[in-house]
């Protein structure tokens, strides 16, 4: 049985509650979580001046001494020939080697922001999915959840984490919760509410687990480094 800590965080490209982008502050928050695996959403990669054209996934991984894989949800042409493509999406960071990964594009309404699922196979025999669902359409979330469920159908043990933009029990997540279990176990702590960070009213950031994964502890962490609060869980992989 493998024991580890996993966290999910929508980092809002390093933009804090007061609107200032500071990736060092984000890195300090993530270090404080002391997670073995991190699932991050809204990560810039050479995206624009708002994040100083940085490869935020690589910089965070280097600072935390972790391995990283990246899943671009949005990709745009570089501003100049020879520059890397401009990307925005999800990242998975791990202290253990990541053996393989793939990116699954999700259905979106016309003219809506593209969304994706990033799947990473972690050494130790389990899969982590990092996802960010549509923020302004329950119908789109329903289609996206169904696509995610299909993509992870053969992955077991599985941990699926991210910003679902829906609270637990909402009908649009039914395709996921038909097989996966809510990883929130702790009493108190505001009931696990994560958004908005200053005074959370909704539990949008979630961690779901398959059979063979047991959650022994969960917590929401206060922060002013993003508009979402991270969720942290202690897991036992291979638990009966």
CSV table of C-alpha atoms in Angstrom, one decimal:
chain,number,residue,atom,x,y,z
A,1,UNK,CA,0.0,0.0,0.0
A,2,UNK,CA,1.3,3.5,-0.9
A,3,UNK,CA,0.6,6.5,1.3
A,4,UNK,CA,0.9,9.9,-0.1
A,5,UNK,CA,-0.5,13.5,0.0
A,6,UNK,CA,-2.2,15.0,-3.0
A,7,UNK,CA,-3.4,18.6,-3.4
A,8,UNK,CA,-5.4,20.4,-6.0
A,9,UNK,CA,-5.1,24.2,-6.6
A,10,UNK,CA,-6.5,26.6,-9.1
A,11,UNK,CA,-3.5,29.0,-9.1
A,12,UNK,CA,-5.1,31.7,-11.3
A,13,UNK,CA,-1.7,32.1,-13.1
A,14,UNK,CA,-0.2,33.4,-9.8
A,15,UNK,CA,-2.7,36.2,-9.4
A,16,UNK,CA,-3.6,36.9,-5.8
A,17,UNK,CA,-6.7,38.4,-4.4
A,18,UNK,CA,-5.5,41.9,-4.9
A,19,UNK,CA,-4.8,41.3,-8.5
A,20,UNK,CA,-1.0,41.2,-8.4
A,21,UNK,CA,0.8,38.2,-10.1
A,22,UNK,CA,3.5,36.7,-8.0
A,23,UNK,CA,4.6,33.2,-8.8
A,24,UNK,CA,7.0,33.1,-5.8
A,25,UNK,CA,4.0,33.5,-3.6
A,26,UNK,CA,2.3,30.7,-5.4
A,27,UNK,CA,5.4,28.5,-5.0
A,28,UNK,CA,5.5,29.3,-1.2
A,29,UNK,CA,1.8,28.2,-0.9
A,30,UNK,CA,2.4,25.0,-2.8
A,31,UNK,CA,5.5,24.2,-0.7
A,32,UNK,CA,3.4,24.7,2.5
A,33,UNK,CA,1.0,22.1,1.3
A,34,UNK,CA,3.8,19.5,1.5
A,35,UNK,CA,2.1,17.3,-1.2
A,36,UNK,CA,3.6,14.4,-3.1
A,37,UNK,CA,1.4,15.2,-6.1
A,38,UNK,CA,0.0,18.5,-7.1
A,39,UNK,CA,-2.9,19.1,-9.6
A,40,UNK,CA,-2.8,22.7,-10.8
A,41,UNK,CA,-5.3,24.6,-13.0
A,42,UNK,CA,-5.0,28.0,-14.8
A,43,UNK,CA,-1.2,27.6,-15.4
A,44,UNK,CA,0.4,29.9,-18.0
A,45,UNK,CA,3.2,28.7,-20.3
A,46,UNK,CA,4.7,31.6,-22.3
A,47,UNK,CA,1.1,32.9,-22.4
A,48,UNK,CA,1.4,36.7,-22.2
A,49,UNK,CA,2.8,39.7,-20.4
A,50,UNK,CA,0.4,39.1,-17.6
A,51,UNK,CA,2.7,36.4,-16.3
A,52,UNK,CA,6.0,37.7,-17.8
A,53,UNK,CA,5.9,35.1,-20.6
A,54,UNK,CA,7.0,32.5,-18.0
A,55,UNK,CA,6.8,28.8,-18.2
A,56,UNK,CA,5.0,28.6,-14.9
A,57,UNK,CA,4.7,24.8,-14.8
A,58,UNK,CA,8.5,24.4,-15.3
A,59,UNK,CA,9.4,27.2,-12.8
A,60,UNK,CA,7.1,25.7,-10.1
A,61,UNK,CA,8.5,22.2,-10.7
A,62,UNK,CA,12.1,23.4,-10.4
A,63,UNK,CA,11.4,25.4,-7.3
A,64,UNK,CA,9.6,22.5,-5.6
A,65,UNK,CA,12.1,19.8,-6.9
A,66,UNK,CA,9.3,17.9,-8.6
A,67,UNK,CA,8.6,16.3,-12.0
A,68,UNK,CA,6.0,18.0,-14.1
A,69,UNK,CA,3.8,17.3,-17.1
A,70,UNK,CA,1.6,19.9,-18.7
A,71,UNK,CA,-1.8,19.8,-20.5
A,72,UNK,CA,-2.6,22.8,-22.6
A,73,UNK,CA,-6.3,23.6,-22.8
A,74,UNK,CA,-5.7,26.7,-24.9
A,75,UNK,CA,-2.8,27.0,-27.4
A,76,UNK,CA,-2.1,30.1,-29.5
A,77,UNK,CA,0.6,30.9,-32.0
A,78,UNK,CA,3.8,32.6,-30.7
A,79,UNK,CA,4.2,36.3,-31.3
A,80,UNK,CA,7.5,35.8,-33.1
A,81,UNK,CA,9.0,33.0,-35.2
A,82,UNK,CA,11.0,30.7,-33.1
A,83,UNK,CA,9.3,31.5,-29.9
A,84,UNK,CA,7.5,28.7,-28.0
A,85,UNK,CA,3.7,28.4,-28.4
A,86,UNK,CA,1.5,30.3,-26.0
A,87,UNK,CA,-0.3,27.9,-23.7
A,88,UNK,CA,-2.8,27.9,-20.8
A,89,UNK,CA,-4.0,24.9,-19.0
A,90,UNK,CA,-3.4,22.2,-16.3
A,91,UNK,CA,-0.2,20.8,-14.7
A,92,UNK,CA,0.6,17.7,-12.6
A,93,UNK,CA,3.7,17.9,-10.4
A,94,UNK,CA,5.0,14.8,-8.6
A,95,UNK,CA,7.8,13.8,-6.3
A,96,UNK,CA,7.8,10.3,-7.9
A,97,UNK,CA,8.5,9.8,-11.5
A,98,UNK,CA,5.6,10.3,-14.0
A,99,UNK,CA,5.7,7.3,-16.3
A,100,UNK,CA,3.3,8.6,-19.0
A,101,UNK,CA,0.7,11.3,-19.6
A,102,UNK,CA,-1.9,12.3,-22.1
A,103,UNK,CA,-4.2,15.3,-22.7
A,104,UNK,CA,-7.9,14.8,-23.5
A,105,UNK,CA,-9.7,17.7,-25.0
A,106,UNK,CA,-13.2,18.2,-23.6
A,107,UNK,CA,-16.3,19.4,-25.5
A,108,UNK,CA,-17.1,23.1,-25.1
A,109,UNK,CA,-19.8,25.4,-26.4
A,110,UNK,CA,-19.1,27.6,-29.5
A,111,UNK,CA,-16.7,30.4,-28.7
A,112,UNK,CA,-16.1,29.2,-25.2
A,113,UNK,CA,-12.7,28.7,-23.6
A,114,UNK,CA,-11.3,25.3,-24.4
A,115,UNK,CA,-11.0,22.8,-21.5
A,116,UNK,CA,-9.0,19.7,-21.0
A,117,UNK,CA,-8.2,16.7,-18.8
A,118,UNK,CA,-4.6,15.9,-18.0
A,119,UNK,CA,-3.9,12.3,-17.1
A,120,UNK,CA,-0.7,11.3,-15.5
A,121,UNK,CA,0.5,7.7,-14.7
A,122,UNK,CA,2.5,7.9,-11.5
A,123,UNK,CA,5.2,5.4,-10.4
A,124,UNK,CA,3.6,3.2,-7.8
A,125,UNK,CA,0.7,2.0,-10.0
A,126,UNK,CA,-1.9,4.7,-10.0
A,127,UNK,CA,-3.3,7.4,-12.3
A,128,UNK,CA,-4.0,11.1,-11.5
A,129,UNK,CA,-6.4,13.2,-13.5
A,130,UNK,CA,-6.3,17.0,-13.4
A,131,UNK,CA,-9.4,18.8,-14.8
A,132,UNK,CA,-11.0,22.2,-15.1
A,133,UNK,CA,-14.6,22.2,-16.1
A,134,UNK,CA,-16.7,25.0,-17.7
A,135,UNK,CA,-17.5,27.8,-15.4
A,136,UNK,CA,-20.7,29.2,-17.0
A,137,UNK,CA,-22.7,26.3,-18.3
A,138,UNK,CA,-24.2,23.3,-16.5
A,139,UNK,CA,-25.0,21.7,-19.8
A,140,UNK,CA,-21.3,22.0,-20.9
A,141,UNK,CA,-20.2,20.6,-17.6
A,142,UNK,CA,-22.5,17.6,-18.1
A,143,UNK,CA,-20.9,16.9,-21.5
A,144,UNK,CA,-17.4,17.4,-20.1
A,145,UNK,CA,-18.0,15.2,-17.1
A,146,UNK,CA,-19.2,12.4,-19.4
A,147,UNK,CA,-16.1,12.8,-21.6
A,148,UNK,CA,-13.9,12.6,-18.5
A,149,UNK,CA,-15.7,9.5,-17.3
A,150,UNK,CA,-15.1,7.8,-20.6
A,151,UNK,CA,-11.5,8.8,-20.7
A,152,UNK,CA,-10.8,7.4,-17.2
A,153,UNK,CA,-12.9,4.3,-17.5
A,154,UNK,CA,-9.9,2.0,-17.6
A,155,UNK,CA,-7.8,3.8,-15.0
A,156,UNK,CA,-7.8,2.2,-11.6
A,157,UNK,CA,-6.7,3.1,-9.0
A,158,UNK,CA,-7.5,6.7,-9.9
A,159,UNK,CA,-7.6,10.1,-8.3
A,160,UNK,CA,-9.4,12.8,-10.2
A,161,UNK,CA,-8.8,16.4,-8.9
A,162,UNK,CA,-9.5,19.9,-10.0
A,163,UNK,CA,-11.8,22.8,-10.3
A,164,UNK,CA,-15.2,21.3,-11.2
A,165,UNK,CA,-17.0,24.6,-11.2
A,166,UNK,CA,-19.9,22.7,-9.6
A,167,UNK,CA,-20.5,21.6,-6.1
A,168,UNK,CA,-20.8,17.9,-5.0
A,169,UNK,CA,-24.1,16.4,-5.7
A,170,UNK,CA,-24.9,18.6,-8.7
A,171,UNK,CA,-26.5,16.5,-11.5
A,172,UNK,CA,-23.9,17.6,-14.1
A,173,UNK,CA,-21.3,15.5,-12.2
A,174,UNK,CA,-23.4,12.3,-12.2
A,175,UNK,CA,-21.2,10.6,-14.8
A,176,UNK,CA,-18.2,10.9,-12.5
A,177,UNK,CA,-19.8,10.2,-9.2
A,178,UNK,CA,-21.4,7.0,-10.6
A,179,UNK,CA,-17.9,5.4,-10.2
A,180,UNK,CA,-15.9,7.8,-8.1
A,181,UNK,CA,-16.3,8.8,-4.5
A,182,UNK,CA,-16.0,12.3,-3.0
A,183,UNK,CA,-12.6,12.5,-1.2
A,184,UNK,CA,-13.8,15.0,1.4
A,185,UNK,CA,-13.8,13.4,4.8
A,186,UNK,CA,-13.0,16.0,7.4
A,187,UNK,CA,-15.7,17.6,9.6
A,188,UNK,CA,-15.6,21.3,10.0
A,189,UNK,CA,-13.1,23.4,8.1
A,190,UNK,CA,-16.0,25.3,6.6
A,191,UNK,CA,-17.4,22.1,5.1
A,192,UNK,CA,-14.7,22.1,2.5
A,193,UNK,CA,-15.7,25.3,0.7
A,194,UNK,CA,-13.0,26.7,-1.5
A,195,UNK,CA,-14.4,29.6,-3.5
A,196,UNK,CA,-14.1,32.6,-3.3
A,197,UNK,CA,-10.9,32.4,-1.3
A,198,UNK,CA,-11.5,35.3,1.0
A,199,UNK,CA,-14.9,34.1,2.2
A,200,UNK,CA,-15.6,30.7,0.6
A,201,UNK,CA,-19.3,29.9,-0.1
A,202,UNK,CA,-19.0,27.0,-2.6
A,203,UNK,CA,-17.0,23.8,-2.8
A,204,UNK,CA,-15.9,23.9,-6.4
A,205,UNK,CA,-12.4,22.4,-6.0
A,206,UNK,CA,-12.8,18.6,-5.4
A,207,UNK,CA,-10.9,15.4,-5.3
A,208,UNK,CA,-12.6,12.1,-6.3
A,209,UNK,CA,-11.2,8.7,-5.8
A,210,UNK,CA,-11.9,5.2,-7.3
A,211,UNK,CA,-12.0,1.9,-5.4
A,212,UNK,CA,-8.7,0.9,-4.0
A,213,UNK,CA,-8.0,4.5,-2.8
A,214,UNK,CA,-8.8,5.5,0.8
A,215,UNK,CA,-8.8,9.1,2.0
A,216,UNK,CA,-7.6,9.3,5.6
A,217,UNK,CA,-7.6,13.1,5.9
A,218,UNK,CA,-8.7,16.1,4.0
A,219,UNK,CA,-8.4,19.9,4.5
A,220,UNK,CA,-8.9,23.2,2.8
A,221,UNK,CA,-6.0,25.7,3.1
A,222,UNK,CA,-6.5,29.4,3.5
A,223,UNK,CA,-4.6,31.6,1.1
A,224,UNK,CA,-4.5,35.0,-0.6
A,225,UNK,CA,-2.4,33.7,-3.5
A,226,UNK,CA,-5.5,32.9,-5.6
A,227,UNK,CA,-9.2,33.3,-5.8
A,228,UNK,CA,-9.6,29.6,-4.9
A,229,UNK,CA,-8.4,27.7,-1.8
A,230,UNK,CA,-6.4,24.5,-2.3
A,231,UNK,CA,-7.7,21.1,-1.1
A,232,UNK,CA,-5.3,18.6,0.4
A,233,UNK,CA,-5.9,14.9,1.0
A,234,UNK,CA,-3.9,12.1,2.6
A,235,UNK,CA,-4.4,8.9,0.6
A,236,UNK,CA,-3.8,5.2,0.9
A,237,UNK,CA,-3.4,3.7,-2.6
A,238,UNK,CA,-4.1,0.0,-2.7
A,239,UNK,CA,-6.4,0.1,0.3
A,240,UNK,CA,-9.1,-2.5,0.5
